[in-house]
Tab-separated table of C-alpha atoms in Angstrom:
chain	number	residue	atom	x	y	z
N	1	MET	CA	-96.049	-41.125	-60.964
N	2	GLU	CA	-97.519	-44.585	-60.474
N	3	LEU	CA	-97.211	-46.259	-57.065
N	4	SER	CA	-95.036	-49.099	-58.449
N	5	LEU	CA	-92.642	-46.524	-59.942
N	6	LEU	CA	-92.476	-44.591	-56.668
N	7	LEU	CA	-91.745	-47.808	-54.756
N	8	GLU	CA	-88.966	-48.786	-57.170
N	9	TYR	CA	-87.375	-45.339	-56.940
N	10	GLY	CA	-87.788	-45.338	-53.146
N	11	TRP	CA	-86.124	-48.752	-52.865
N	12	VAL	CA	-83.130	-47.641	-54.953
N	13	LEU	CA	-82.849	-44.457	-52.849
N	14	LEU	CA	-82.801	-46.555	-49.637
N	15	LEU	CA	-80.067	-48.758	-51.113
N	16	LEU	CA	-78.099	-45.661	-52.074
N	17	ILE	CA	-78.422	-44.240	-48.541
N	18	ALA	CA	-77.158	-47.508	-46.996
N	19	LEU	CA	-74.270	-47.803	-49.472
N	20	GLU	CA	-73.420	-44.103	-49.194
N	21	GLY	CA	-73.432	-44.421	-45.405
N	22	LEU	CA	-70.845	-47.205	-45.421
N	23	LEU	CA	-68.704	-45.600	-48.129
N	24	ALA	CA	-68.934	-42.155	-46.506
N	25	ALA	CA	-67.859	-43.665	-43.182
N	26	ASP	CA	-64.882	-45.327	-44.836
N	27	ASN	CA	-64.063	-42.045	-46.594
N	28	ALA	CA	-64.430	-40.058	-43.360
N	29	LEU	CA	-62.111	-42.490	-41.578
N	30	VAL	CA	-59.499	-42.115	-44.350
N	31	LEU	CA	-59.727	-38.306	-44.132
N	32	ALA	CA	-59.491	-38.382	-40.330
N	33	ILE	CA	-56.324	-40.513	-40.541
N	34	MET	CA	-54.860	-38.193	-43.193
N	35	VAL	CA	-55.246	-35.077	-40.989
N	36	LYS	CA	-54.748	-36.496	-37.492
N	37	HIS	CA	-51.054	-35.432	-37.341
N	38	LEU	CA	-52.058	-31.738	-37.629
N	39	PRO	CA	-52.779	-29.455	-34.641
N	40	GLU	CA	-56.492	-29.430	-33.733
N	41	GLU	CA	-57.276	-26.033	-35.309
N	42	GLN	CA	-55.548	-26.928	-38.590
N	43	ARG	CA	-57.182	-30.368	-38.532
N	44	LYS	CA	-60.646	-28.776	-38.437
N	45	LYS	CA	-59.734	-26.441	-41.308
N	46	ALA	CA	-58.348	-29.305	-43.418
N	47	LEU	CA	-61.516	-31.351	-42.846
N	48	PHE	CA	-63.666	-28.315	-43.694
N	49	TYR	CA	-61.769	-27.800	-46.952
N	50	GLY	CA	-62.118	-31.527	-47.564
N	51	LEU	CA	-65.901	-31.385	-47.128
N	52	ALA	CA	-66.121	-28.345	-49.425
N	53	GLY	CA	-64.030	-30.207	-52.000
N	54	ALA	CA	-66.266	-33.275	-51.712
N	55	PHE	CA	-69.327	-31.079	-52.327
N	56	ILE	CA	-67.806	-29.442	-55.437
N	57	PHE	CA	-66.403	-32.643	-56.925
N	58	ARG	CA	-69.653	-34.533	-56.402
N	59	PHE	CA	-71.640	-31.853	-58.174
N	60	GLY	CA	-69.067	-31.713	-60.973
N	61	SER	CA	-69.024	-35.504	-61.400
N	62	LEU	CA	-72.816	-35.717	-61.380
N	63	PHE	CA	-73.362	-33.002	-63.996
N	64	ALA	CA	-70.526	-34.298	-66.208
N	65	ILE	CA	-71.769	-37.882	-66.160
N	66	SER	CA	-75.403	-36.863	-66.743
N	67	PHE	CA	-74.384	-35.761	-70.257
N	68	LEU	CA	-72.295	-38.891	-70.947
N	69	VAL	CA	-74.380	-41.627	-69.316
N	70	ASP	CA	-75.881	-42.927	-72.585
N	71	VAL	CA	-72.471	-43.370	-74.237
N	72	TRP	CA	-71.703	-47.096	-73.979
N	73	GLN	CA	-67.933	-46.485	-73.832
N	74	VAL	CA	-68.431	-44.347	-70.702
N	75	GLN	CA	-70.673	-47.036	-69.216
N	76	ALA	CA	-67.999	-49.677	-69.928
N	77	ILE	CA	-65.233	-47.576	-68.337
N	78	GLY	CA	-67.473	-46.954	-65.308
N	79	ALA	CA	-68.205	-50.678	-64.939
N	80	LEU	CA	-64.514	-51.592	-65.181
N	81	TYR	CA	-63.584	-48.851	-62.699
N	82	LEU	CA	-66.148	-50.011	-60.113
N	83	LEU	CA	-64.983	-53.623	-60.497
N	84	PHE	CA	-61.355	-52.522	-60.174
N	85	ILE	CA	-61.790	-50.485	-56.984
N	86	ALA	CA	-63.867	-53.280	-55.405
N	87	ILE	CA	-61.387	-56.050	-56.235
N	88	ASN	CA	-58.382	-53.874	-55.360
N	89	HIS	CA	-59.845	-52.830	-51.987
N	90	ILE	CA	-60.928	-56.343	-51.008
N	91	PHE	CA	-57.554	-57.776	-52.112
N	92	ARG	CA	-55.631	-55.225	-50.042
N	93	LYS	CA	-57.877	-55.675	-47.006
N	94	THR	CA	-57.975	-59.475	-46.992
N	95	LEU	CA	-54.552	-60.485	-48.317
N	96	VAL	CA	-52.002	-57.653	-48.337
N	97	LYS	CA	-52.900	-56.156	-44.937
N	98	LYS	CA	-53.245	-59.608	-43.355
N	99	GLY	CA	-49.825	-60.598	-44.718
N	100	GLU	CA	-48.248	-57.415	-43.333
N	101	GLU	CA	-49.819	-58.001	-39.912
N	102	GLU	CA	-48.584	-61.615	-39.811
N	103	ALA	CA	-45.089	-60.494	-40.829
N	104	GLY	CA	-45.140	-57.732	-38.206
N	105	ILE	CA	-44.648	-55.006	-40.819
N	106	LYS	CA	-45.674	-51.544	-39.691
N	107	LYS	CA	-45.364	-48.689	-42.157
N	108	ASP	CA	-44.206	-45.348	-40.804
N	109	LYS	CA	-45.985	-42.562	-42.634
N	110	LYS	CA	-44.162	-39.288	-43.197
N	111	LYS	CA	-45.982	-36.337	-41.678
N	112	THR	CA	-46.838	-33.581	-44.153
N	113	GLY	CA	-47.546	-29.883	-43.741
N	114	PHE	CA	-50.987	-28.252	-43.694
N	115	TRP	CA	-51.366	-27.338	-47.377
N	116	MET	CA	-49.883	-30.607	-48.633
N	117	THR	CA	-52.342	-32.419	-46.351
N	118	VAL	CA	-55.219	-30.341	-47.773
N	119	PHE	CA	-54.009	-31.191	-51.297
N	120	LYS	CA	-53.993	-34.915	-50.465
N	121	VAL	CA	-57.455	-34.615	-48.917
N	122	GLU	CA	-58.766	-32.953	-52.103
N	123	LEU	CA	-57.259	-35.713	-54.279
N	124	ALA	CA	-58.972	-38.275	-52.045
N	125	ASP	CA	-62.224	-36.304	-52.442
N	126	ILE	CA	-62.006	-36.583	-56.234
N	127	ALA	CA	-61.664	-40.369	-55.977
N	128	PHE	CA	-64.507	-40.589	-53.419
N	129	ALA	CA	-66.773	-38.426	-55.615
N	130	VAL	CA	-66.156	-40.543	-58.718
N	131	ASP	CA	-66.704	-43.789	-56.777
N	132	SER	CA	-69.918	-42.506	-55.240
N	133	ILE	CA	-71.434	-41.038	-58.405
N	134	LEU	CA	-70.562	-44.050	-60.575
N	135	ALA	CA	-72.079	-46.451	-58.033
N	136	ALA	CA	-75.215	-44.282	-57.824
N	137	VAL	CA	-75.512	-44.041	-61.615
N	138	ALA	CA	-75.094	-47.808	-61.971
N	139	LEU	CA	-77.941	-48.373	-59.481
N	140	ALA	CA	-80.272	-45.752	-60.968
N	141	VAL	CA	-79.615	-46.029	-64.686
N	142	ALA	CA	-81.809	-49.115	-65.206
N	143	LEU	CA	-84.805	-47.540	-63.443
N	144	PRO	CA	-87.852	-46.823	-65.621
N	145	ASP	CA	-88.090	-43.272	-66.967
N	146	THR	CA	-90.484	-40.988	-65.079
N	147	GLY	CA	-91.451	-38.848	-68.073
N	148	LEU	CA	-90.570	-35.675	-66.138
N	149	GLY	CA	-88.044	-34.443	-68.674
N	150	HIS	CA	-84.277	-34.788	-68.825
N	151	ILE	CA	-81.211	-33.239	-67.224
N	152	GLY	CA	-78.303	-33.832	-69.569
N	153	GLY	CA	-78.766	-37.371	-70.851
N	154	LEU	CA	-80.507	-38.540	-67.679
N	155	ASP	CA	-84.195	-38.757	-66.886
N	156	SER	CA	-84.976	-36.097	-64.246
N	157	GLY	CA	-86.197	-38.734	-61.760
N	158	LYS	CA	-82.957	-40.723	-62.056
N	159	PHE	CA	-80.920	-37.521	-61.746
N	160	LEU	CA	-82.766	-36.538	-58.557
N	161	VAL	CA	-82.279	-39.993	-57.001
N	162	ILE	CA	-78.532	-39.860	-57.728
N	163	PHE	CA	-78.361	-36.252	-56.481
N	164	ALA	CA	-80.228	-37.152	-53.263
N	165	GLY	CA	-77.951	-40.131	-52.651
N	166	GLY	CA	-74.833	-37.994	-53.138
N	167	MET	CA	-76.060	-35.232	-50.822
N	168	ILE	CA	-77.067	-37.751	-48.164
N	169	GLY	CA	-73.551	-39.223	-48.440
N	170	LEU	CA	-72.076	-35.782	-47.718
N	171	ILE	CA	-74.409	-35.263	-44.745
N	172	ILE	CA	-73.409	-38.665	-43.368
N	173	MET	CA	-69.721	-37.832	-43.883
N	174	ARG	CA	-70.172	-34.600	-41.919
N	175	PHE	CA	-72.628	-35.478	-39.150
N	176	ALA	CA	-73.056	-39.256	-38.826
N	177	ALA	CA	-69.582	-40.478	-39.772
N	178	ASN	CA	-68.621	-41.451	-36.212
N	179	PHE	CA	-71.642	-43.763	-35.936
N	180	PHE	CA	-70.761	-45.531	-39.193
N	181	VAL	CA	-67.033	-45.631	-38.347
N	182	ASP	CA	-67.929	-47.298	-35.025
N	183	LEU	CA	-70.190	-49.712	-36.888
N	184	LEU	CA	-67.407	-50.571	-39.346
N	185	HIS	CA	-65.054	-51.161	-36.433
N	186	LYS	CA	-67.502	-53.423	-34.610
N	187	ARG	CA	-68.467	-55.247	-37.813
N	188	PRO	CA	-65.344	-54.979	-40.053
N	189	GLY	CA	-66.880	-57.366	-42.574
N	190	LEU	CA	-69.284	-54.574	-43.542
N	191	GLU	CA	-66.449	-52.652	-45.186
N	192	ILE	CA	-65.583	-55.621	-47.390
N	193	ALA	CA	-69.313	-56.155	-48.015
N	194	ALA	CA	-69.695	-52.485	-49.033
N	195	PHE	CA	-66.962	-52.846	-51.647
N	196	GLY	CA	-68.397	-56.228	-52.622
N	197	ILE	CA	-71.648	-54.370	-53.317
N	198	VAL	CA	-69.703	-51.744	-55.303
N	199	GLY	CA	-68.249	-54.582	-57.415
N	200	TRP	CA	-71.702	-56.135	-57.870
N	201	VAL	CA	-73.046	-52.714	-58.888
N	202	GLY	CA	-70.168	-52.653	-61.408
N	203	VAL	CA	-71.490	-55.964	-62.756
N	204	LYS	CA	-74.932	-54.349	-63.060
N	205	LEU	CA	-73.461	-51.456	-65.057
N	206	ALA	CA	-71.578	-53.979	-67.229
N	207	VAL	CA	-74.856	-55.822	-67.920
N	208	TYR	CA	-76.512	-52.505	-68.796
N	209	THR	CA	-73.585	-51.710	-71.128
N	210	MET	CA	-73.776	-55.097	-72.863
N	211	SER	CA	-77.519	-54.495	-73.393
N	212	HIS	CA	-76.806	-51.192	-75.168
N	213	PRO	CA	-78.233	-51.220	-78.736
N	214	ALA	CA	-74.805	-50.314	-80.158
N	215	LEU	CA	-73.295	-53.496	-78.693
N	216	ALA	CA	-76.256	-55.890	-78.396
N	217	ILE	CA	-74.152	-58.541	-76.625
N	218	LEU	CA	-77.200	-59.146	-74.430
N	219	PRO	CA	-80.832	-58.585	-75.456
N	220	GLU	CA	-81.701	-54.887	-75.192
N	221	GLY	CA	-84.407	-55.415	-72.570
N	222	PHE	CA	-82.382	-57.811	-70.389
N	223	ALA	CA	-80.928	-55.133	-68.055
N	224	LYS	CA	-84.467	-53.984	-67.178
N	225	SER	CA	-86.062	-57.440	-67.031
N	226	PRO	CA	-87.690	-58.605	-63.752
N	227	GLU	CA	-85.490	-61.728	-63.727
N	228	TRP	CA	-82.252	-59.737	-63.771
N	229	LYS	CA	-83.562	-57.169	-61.257
N	230	ILE	CA	-84.591	-59.910	-58.808
N	231	THR	CA	-81.216	-61.673	-59.242
N	232	PHE	CA	-79.341	-58.417	-58.693
N	233	TYR	CA	-81.172	-57.468	-55.487
N	234	VAL	CA	-81.090	-60.995	-54.032
N	235	VAL	CA	-77.305	-61.195	-54.499
N	236	LEU	CA	-76.892	-57.637	-53.150
N	237	ILE	CA	-78.853	-58.498	-49.978
N	238	LEU	CA	-76.848	-61.736	-49.550
N	239	ILE	CA	-73.560	-59.771	-49.770
N	240	ALA	CA	-74.807	-57.309	-47.128
N	241	LEU	CA	-76.033	-60.077	-44.814
N	242	GLY	CA	-72.765	-61.950	-45.288
N	243	GLY	CA	-70.789	-58.844	-44.295
N	244	TRP	CA	-72.893	-58.479	-41.146
N	245	PHE	CA	-73.104	-62.076	-39.933
N	246	LEU	CA	-69.582	-63.154	-40.908
N	247	SER	CA	-68.000	-60.243	-39.003
N	248	LYS	CA	-66.394	-60.896	-35.655
N	249	GLU	CA	-67.840	-58.203	-33.432
N	250	LYS	CA	-65.293	-56.008	-31.640
N	251	LYS	CA	-66.112	-54.235	-28.402
N	252	GLU	CA	-64.453	-50.841	-28.397
N	253	MET	CA	-62.684	-48.584	-30.816
N	254	PRO	CA	-59.531	-46.637	-29.958
N	255	MET	CA	-60.328	-42.923	-29.728
N	256	GLU	CA	-57.564	-41.909	-32.136
N	257	GLU	CA	-59.123	-43.979	-34.926
N	258	LYS	CA	-62.491	-42.212	-34.788
N	259	ALA	CA	-63.330	-39.571	-37.344
N	260	SER	CA	-63.155	-36.028	-36.059
């Protein structure tokens, strides 16, 4: 591969690692909250089953989407889904939760048994896997082809970048989640920024969809043009910097909120 191609693929992989880190931390925190009512031994088992489920669902999502990625309807659904989860998450975080806190509303969650908790964890894993894979596909799909063959409908290089990003996300969820959870607590704006990036990645997938030859709403080469790529990455970096610098730093995190 040419050096410029390697650099472009390396840059996208770095972006995927950063985004996966933040999303995996958020996912790990959700899973930790879901299982924290269980006894310690059962909690570890539920989290283990959760990690195994995440592994299976990520592989399943990746291989399924690799065969459907060139279908513009699938691209459109993926773009809409990414935009929906980003807007929904940011809306709930900034408006709904803030309104509940101001009104002094505290929701009491009903404690569930071990297997029902595992079931809920697995359902969450499915959602996390779809979010992660769609975001990775949207970032990688506009990369130039490597000419190394195809896996499903994806160029092998793109497939490997998405696969690497997904596996790194799982590793982060298992081993480095506490670091990222602490970081999200100290800089809470990063969570909103992460979902802002997911929404912006959804816009990228929408642009790619509208450039599809079957639709031709935008010129076919627009999604891969230098102008659009530069615009995309500049806005992405601005969202990340905004999440960092606009966060009010907190000192410590309560122990019960940390991922196990």
